[in-house]
XYZ file of C-alpha atoms in Angstrom:
219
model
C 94.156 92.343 133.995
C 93.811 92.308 130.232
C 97.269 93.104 127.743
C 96.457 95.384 124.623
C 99.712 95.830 123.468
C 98.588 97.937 120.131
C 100.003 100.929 118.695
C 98.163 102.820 116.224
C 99.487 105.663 114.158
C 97.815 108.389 112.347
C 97.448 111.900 111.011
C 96.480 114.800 113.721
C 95.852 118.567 113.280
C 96.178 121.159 110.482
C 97.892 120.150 107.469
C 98.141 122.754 104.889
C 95.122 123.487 102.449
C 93.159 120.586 102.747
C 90.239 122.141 104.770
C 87.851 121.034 107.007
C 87.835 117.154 106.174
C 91.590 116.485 106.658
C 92.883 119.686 109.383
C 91.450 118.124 112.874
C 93.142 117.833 116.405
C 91.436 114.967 117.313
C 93.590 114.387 120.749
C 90.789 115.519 123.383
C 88.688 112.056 121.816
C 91.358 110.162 122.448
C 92.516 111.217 126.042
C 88.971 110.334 126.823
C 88.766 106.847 126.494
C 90.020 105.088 129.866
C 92.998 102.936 129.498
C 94.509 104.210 126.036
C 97.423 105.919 126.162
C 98.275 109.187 123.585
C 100.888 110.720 122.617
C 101.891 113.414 120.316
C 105.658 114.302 119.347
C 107.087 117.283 117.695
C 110.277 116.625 116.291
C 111.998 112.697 115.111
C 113.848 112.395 117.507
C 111.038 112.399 120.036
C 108.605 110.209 117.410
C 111.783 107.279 117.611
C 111.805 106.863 121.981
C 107.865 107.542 122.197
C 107.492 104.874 119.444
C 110.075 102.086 120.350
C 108.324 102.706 124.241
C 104.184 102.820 122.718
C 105.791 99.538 120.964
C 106.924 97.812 124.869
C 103.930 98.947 125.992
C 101.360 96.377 127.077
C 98.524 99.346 126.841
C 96.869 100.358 123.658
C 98.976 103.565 122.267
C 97.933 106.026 119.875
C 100.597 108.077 118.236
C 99.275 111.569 116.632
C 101.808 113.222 114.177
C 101.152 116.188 112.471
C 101.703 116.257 108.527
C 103.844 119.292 108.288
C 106.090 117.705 111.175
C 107.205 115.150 108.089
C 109.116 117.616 106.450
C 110.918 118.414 109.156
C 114.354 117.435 109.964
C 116.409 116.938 112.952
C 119.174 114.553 114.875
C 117.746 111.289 116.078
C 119.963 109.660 118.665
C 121.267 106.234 117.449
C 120.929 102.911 119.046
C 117.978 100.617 120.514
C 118.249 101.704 124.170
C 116.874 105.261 122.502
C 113.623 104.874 124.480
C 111.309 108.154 126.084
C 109.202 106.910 128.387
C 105.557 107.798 127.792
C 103.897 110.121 130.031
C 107.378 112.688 130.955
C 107.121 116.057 129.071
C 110.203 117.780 127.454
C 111.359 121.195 129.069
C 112.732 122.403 125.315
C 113.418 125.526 126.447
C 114.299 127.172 129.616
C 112.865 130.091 131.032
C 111.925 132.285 134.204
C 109.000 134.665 132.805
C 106.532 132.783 131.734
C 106.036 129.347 130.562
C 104.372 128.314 127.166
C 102.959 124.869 127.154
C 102.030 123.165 123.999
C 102.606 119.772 121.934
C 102.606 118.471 118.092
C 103.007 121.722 115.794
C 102.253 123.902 118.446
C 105.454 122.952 120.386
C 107.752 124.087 116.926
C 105.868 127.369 116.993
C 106.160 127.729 120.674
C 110.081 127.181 120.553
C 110.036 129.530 117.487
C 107.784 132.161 119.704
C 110.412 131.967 122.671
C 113.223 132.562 120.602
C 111.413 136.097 119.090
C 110.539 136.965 122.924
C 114.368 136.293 123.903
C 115.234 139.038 121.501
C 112.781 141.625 123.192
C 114.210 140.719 126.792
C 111.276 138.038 127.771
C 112.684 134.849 129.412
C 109.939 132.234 128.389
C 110.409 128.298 129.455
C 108.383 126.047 126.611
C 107.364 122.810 127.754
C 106.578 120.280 125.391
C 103.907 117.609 126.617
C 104.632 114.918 124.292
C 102.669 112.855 126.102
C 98.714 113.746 126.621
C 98.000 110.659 128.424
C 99.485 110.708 130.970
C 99.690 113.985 131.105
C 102.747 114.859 132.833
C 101.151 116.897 136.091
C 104.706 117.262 137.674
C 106.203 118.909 134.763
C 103.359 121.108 134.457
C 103.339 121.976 137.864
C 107.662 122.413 138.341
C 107.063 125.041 135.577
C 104.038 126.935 135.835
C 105.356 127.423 139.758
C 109.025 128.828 138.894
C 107.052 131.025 136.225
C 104.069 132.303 137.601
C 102.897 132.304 134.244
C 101.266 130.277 131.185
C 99.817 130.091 128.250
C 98.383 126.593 127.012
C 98.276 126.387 122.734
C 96.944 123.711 120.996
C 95.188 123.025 117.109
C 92.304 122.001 118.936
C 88.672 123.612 119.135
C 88.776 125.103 123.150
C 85.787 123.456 124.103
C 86.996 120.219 126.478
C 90.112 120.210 124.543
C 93.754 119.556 125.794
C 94.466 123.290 127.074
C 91.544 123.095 129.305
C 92.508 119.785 130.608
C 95.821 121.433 131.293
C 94.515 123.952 132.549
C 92.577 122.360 135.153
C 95.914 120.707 136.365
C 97.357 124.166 136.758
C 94.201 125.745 138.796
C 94.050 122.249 140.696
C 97.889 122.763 141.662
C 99.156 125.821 141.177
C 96.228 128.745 142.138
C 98.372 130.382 144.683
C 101.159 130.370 142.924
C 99.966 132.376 139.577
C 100.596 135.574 138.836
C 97.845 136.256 136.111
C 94.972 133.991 134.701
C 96.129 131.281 132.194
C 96.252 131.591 128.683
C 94.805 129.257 125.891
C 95.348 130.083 122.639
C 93.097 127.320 120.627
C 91.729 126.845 116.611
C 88.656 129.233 116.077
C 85.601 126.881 116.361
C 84.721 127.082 112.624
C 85.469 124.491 110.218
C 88.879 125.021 108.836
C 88.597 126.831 105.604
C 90.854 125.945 102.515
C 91.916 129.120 101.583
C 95.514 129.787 102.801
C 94.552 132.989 104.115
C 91.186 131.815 106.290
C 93.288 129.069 107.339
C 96.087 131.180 108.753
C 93.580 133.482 110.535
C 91.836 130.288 112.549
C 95.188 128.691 114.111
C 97.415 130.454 116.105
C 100.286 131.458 114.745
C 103.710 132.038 115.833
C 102.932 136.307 116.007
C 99.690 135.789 117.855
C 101.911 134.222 120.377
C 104.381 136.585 120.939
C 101.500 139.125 121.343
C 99.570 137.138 123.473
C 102.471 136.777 125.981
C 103.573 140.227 125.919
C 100.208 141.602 126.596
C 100.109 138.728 129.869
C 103.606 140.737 131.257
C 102.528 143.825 130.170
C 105.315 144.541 127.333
């Protein structure tokens, strides 16, 4: 048994106007490398327990954080013991209709997305990964079961990305169970253009959400 006790952070996903060179998910080449462990949190508090843990780790860790997550506030818990443990997604929101599964960016606009479906009388649960490896199977699973439901975002190009990974958990697990084929909602595979405008149109947005899940129940 070898120790690697490193934790590496950088820059992941669409950050605003700076086109192709600097707006890539890279998180599907890092869940692919045996024995390094990835995670990707959407609000501080969550970036201070998966730190401090990717920190105790004895495995190599790779944090991804989005750029526009920086601007974003929130209440971190206090204290040292504040620790997540890596590999446990985040139910953020509860709900019985469907369930939206998503990390990074994707999880704010998810939350956002449940919150405009609550208004029209649509009950959907948003789980938050956090962690992409491990990926959190049980979670997945406990959801997508009490749902019958889900739709799988991410900023990443479809092809072997995330959503199909977590997809394949959910057709490995839970194929009796569903109610409707699963979702994925994924960056058009195009480079990312600079233009505001382009770039809005090639990463799902919080709208394209809604719709998508109210044309999966029919609304």
């Amino acid at each position: 048994k070898v120790s690697a006790p490193m934790v590496f952070r950088g820059l992941n996903g669409v950050a605003a106007h700076v086109a192709a060179q600097h707006s890539q998910d890279f998180a599907s080449w890092y869940m692919n490398i045996p024995g390094l462990k990835v995670i990707a949190p959407s609000n501080a508090a969550d970036v201070k327990g998966l730190l401090k843990a990717a920190i105790r780790d004895n495995a190599p860790v790779v944090c991804l954080e989005h750029e526009v997550l920086y601007g974003l506030s929130g209440e971190v818990p206090e204290g040292d013991d504040y620790v997540l443990p890596i590999g446990k997604a985040n139910v953020s929101k509860e709900g019985k209709d469907i369930t939206i599964i998503a990390y990074s960016m994707m999880a704010v606009k998810a939350l956002e997305a449940a919150k405009q479906l609550e208004a029209a009388g649509i009950s959907a649960e948003v789980l938050d990964l956090r962690s992409l490896r491990p990926l959190d199977t049980d979670a997945i699973v406990k959801s997508v079961t009490k749902t019958h439901k889900a739709v799988v975002l991410e900023e990443n190009w479809a092809a072997a990305g995330v959503a199909a990974e977590v997809m394949a958990v959910i057709s490995d697990n839970c194929w009796d169970e569903l109610d409707a084929p699963v979702a994925r909602m994924s960056q058009l595979p195009i480079p990312l253009p600079y233009a505001s405008n382009l770039e809005t149109l090639c990463v799902p947005q919080v709208e394209d959400i809604v719709r998508e899940v109210k044309k999966m129940l029919g609304k």
